[in-house]
One Martini backbone bead per residue (centre of mass of N, CA, C, O) as a GRO file, in nm:
protein
  115
    1MET     BB    1  -4.187   0.881  -1.491
    2SER     BB    2  -3.968   0.850  -1.724
    3ASP     BB    3  -3.762   0.592  -1.868
    4ALA     BB    4  -3.549   0.804  -1.996
    5LEU     BB    5  -3.508   0.870  -1.689
    6LEU     BB    6  -3.246   0.873  -1.424
    7PHE     BB    7  -3.216   0.901  -1.066
    8VAL     BB    8  -2.908   0.892  -0.862
    9ASN     BB    9  -2.744   0.850  -0.587
   10MET     BB   10  -2.428   1.005  -0.467
   11LEU     BB   11  -2.100   0.976  -0.341
   12CYS     BB   12  -1.821   1.120  -0.258
   13SER     BB   13  -1.503   0.965  -0.232
   14ARG     BB   14  -1.362   1.223  -0.089
   15SER     BB   15  -1.611   1.403   0.083
   16SER     BB   16  -1.919   1.278   0.119
   17GLN     BB   17  -2.085   1.423  -0.082
   18PRO     BB   18  -2.384   1.480  -0.225
   19SER     BB   19  -2.547   1.343  -0.524
   20VAL     BB   20  -2.685   1.352  -0.865
   21ILE     BB   21  -2.756   1.132  -1.122
   22ARG     BB   22  -2.809   1.163  -1.473
   23PHE     BB   23  -2.994   0.951  -1.683
   24VAL     BB   24  -3.001   0.829  -2.022
   25ARG     BB   25  -3.171   0.670  -2.260
   26GLN     BB   26  -3.049   0.425  -2.475
   27GLU     BB   27  -3.022   0.161  -2.673
   28GLN     BB   28  -2.796   0.013  -2.462
   29GLY     BB   29  -2.897   0.218  -2.227
   30TYR     BB   30  -2.737   0.402  -1.978
   31VAL     BB   31  -2.629   0.749  -1.939
   32ALA     BB   32  -2.427   0.978  -1.807
   33VAL     BB   33  -2.486   1.347  -1.818
   34GLY     BB   34  -2.504   1.420  -1.500
   35ALA     BB   35  -2.409   1.614  -1.202
   36SER     BB   36  -2.532   1.714  -0.875
   37ARG     BB   37  -2.577   1.881  -0.613
   38GLN     BB   38  -2.700   1.805  -0.288
   39ARG     BB   39  -2.899   1.939  -0.083
   40PRO     BB   40  -2.969   1.967   0.224
   41GLY     BB   41  -3.284   1.793   0.253
   42SER     BB   42  -3.310   1.690  -0.018
   43VAL     BB   43  -3.545   1.526  -0.251
   44ILE     BB   44  -3.597   1.270  -0.459
   45PRO     BB   45  -3.801   1.100  -0.627
   46GLY     BB   46  -3.959   0.804  -0.562
   47GLU     BB   47  -3.906   0.452  -0.658
   48ASP     BB   48  -3.971   0.144  -0.711
   49GLY     BB   49  -3.713  -0.058  -0.786
   50THR     BB   50  -3.532  -0.188  -1.074
   51THR     BB   51  -3.281  -0.119  -1.313
   52HIS     BB   52  -3.222  -0.303  -1.611
   53ALA     BB   53  -2.895  -0.234  -1.738
   54SER     BB   54  -2.674  -0.045  -1.885
   55PHE     BB   55  -2.387   0.153  -1.760
   56GLY     BB   56  -2.264   0.487  -1.834
   57VAL     BB   57  -2.071   0.737  -2.008
   58ALA     BB   58  -2.099   1.028  -2.150
   59GLU     BB   59  -2.016   1.241  -2.361
   60GLY     BB   60  -1.947   1.522  -2.148
   61TYR     BB   61  -1.911   1.429  -1.879
   62THR     BB   62  -1.813   1.613  -1.577
   63GLY     BB   63  -1.874   1.474  -1.316
   64CYS     BB   64  -1.804   1.535  -1.011
   65PRO     BB   65  -1.905   1.821  -0.827
   66HIS     BB   66  -1.664   1.792  -0.603
   67CYS     BB   67  -1.388   1.637  -0.761
   68GLY     BB   68  -1.410   1.534  -1.085
   69ALA     BB   69  -1.473   1.261  -1.130
   70ALA     BB   70  -1.533   1.069  -1.435
   71SER     BB   71  -1.697   0.854  -1.257
   72PHE     BB   72  -1.854   0.538  -1.153
   73VAL     BB   73  -1.963   0.322  -0.879
   74ARG     BB   74  -2.052   0.009  -0.732
   75CYS     BB   75  -2.076  -0.126  -0.448
   76GLY     BB   76  -2.024  -0.457  -0.339
   77ARG     BB   77  -2.178  -0.422  -0.062
   78CYS     BB   78  -2.409  -0.171  -0.065
   79ARG     BB   79  -2.482  -0.078  -0.379
   80LYS     BB   80  -2.366   0.206  -0.404
   81LEU     BB   81  -2.279   0.515  -0.519
   82GLY     BB   82  -1.959   0.631  -0.650
   83CYS     BB   83  -1.706   0.801  -0.723
   84TRP     BB   84  -1.464   0.772  -1.007
   85ASP     BB   85  -1.122   0.718  -1.113
   86GLU     BB   86  -0.895   0.561  -1.318
   87SER     BB   87  -0.638   0.671  -1.145
   88TRP     BB   88  -0.739   0.495  -0.927
   89GLU     BB   89  -0.659   0.204  -0.760
   90ALA     BB   90  -0.917   0.251  -0.569
   91PHE     BB   91  -1.213   0.198  -0.395
   92HIS     BB   92  -1.391   0.413  -0.150
   93CYS     BB   93  -1.649   0.374   0.062
   94ARG     BB   94  -1.840   0.617   0.243
   95ARG     BB   95  -2.067   0.430   0.365
   96CYS     BB   96  -1.911   0.126   0.447
   97GLY     BB   97  -1.573   0.100   0.382
   98ASN     BB   98  -1.521  -0.022   0.132
   99SER     BB   99  -1.245  -0.181  -0.060
  100GLY     BB  100  -1.105  -0.172  -0.401
  101PRO     BB  101  -1.098  -0.285  -0.693
  102VAL     BB  102  -1.208  -0.225  -1.022
  103ASP     BB  103  -1.480  -0.424  -1.167
  104GLY     BB  104  -1.680  -0.459  -1.416
  105VAL     BB  105  -2.038  -0.412  -1.433
  106ILE     BB  106  -2.332  -0.229  -1.463
  107ASP     BB  107  -2.684  -0.383  -1.456
  108SER     BB  108  -2.797  -0.220  -1.196
  109LEU     BB  109  -3.045   0.003  -1.043
  110PRO     BB  110  -3.207   0.188  -0.856
  111GLY     BB  111  -3.455   0.368  -0.836
  112PRO     BB  112  -3.568   0.662  -0.821
  113GLY     BB  113  -3.435   0.807  -0.523
  114SER     BB  114  -3.244   0.616  -0.419
  115ASP     BB  115  -2.998   0.540  -0.170
   0.00000   0.00000   0.00000
């Protein structure tokens, strides 16, 4: 798989429904360009390792396919992605139950297909 693309699993912070974010590499790091619903039982190709870079949202990113949240965060406890919207006071991780205000930046994500 090309290092120009990165696919990472994400859970909807409102509904707990799974999705996959597609990132495209740009000069300064990776930007999310789309997210799609993940059908039950489907698996995206896995790869070991961690990608170290900056991560952001591209102009035109349509957000979470389940609730429409405009961005994403990585949980400080389980390190997994969840959707997030700047209008929300706090992030609530549907995987591990962690919650709190959002701060900082994402500087690494698990390799393609990682849960």
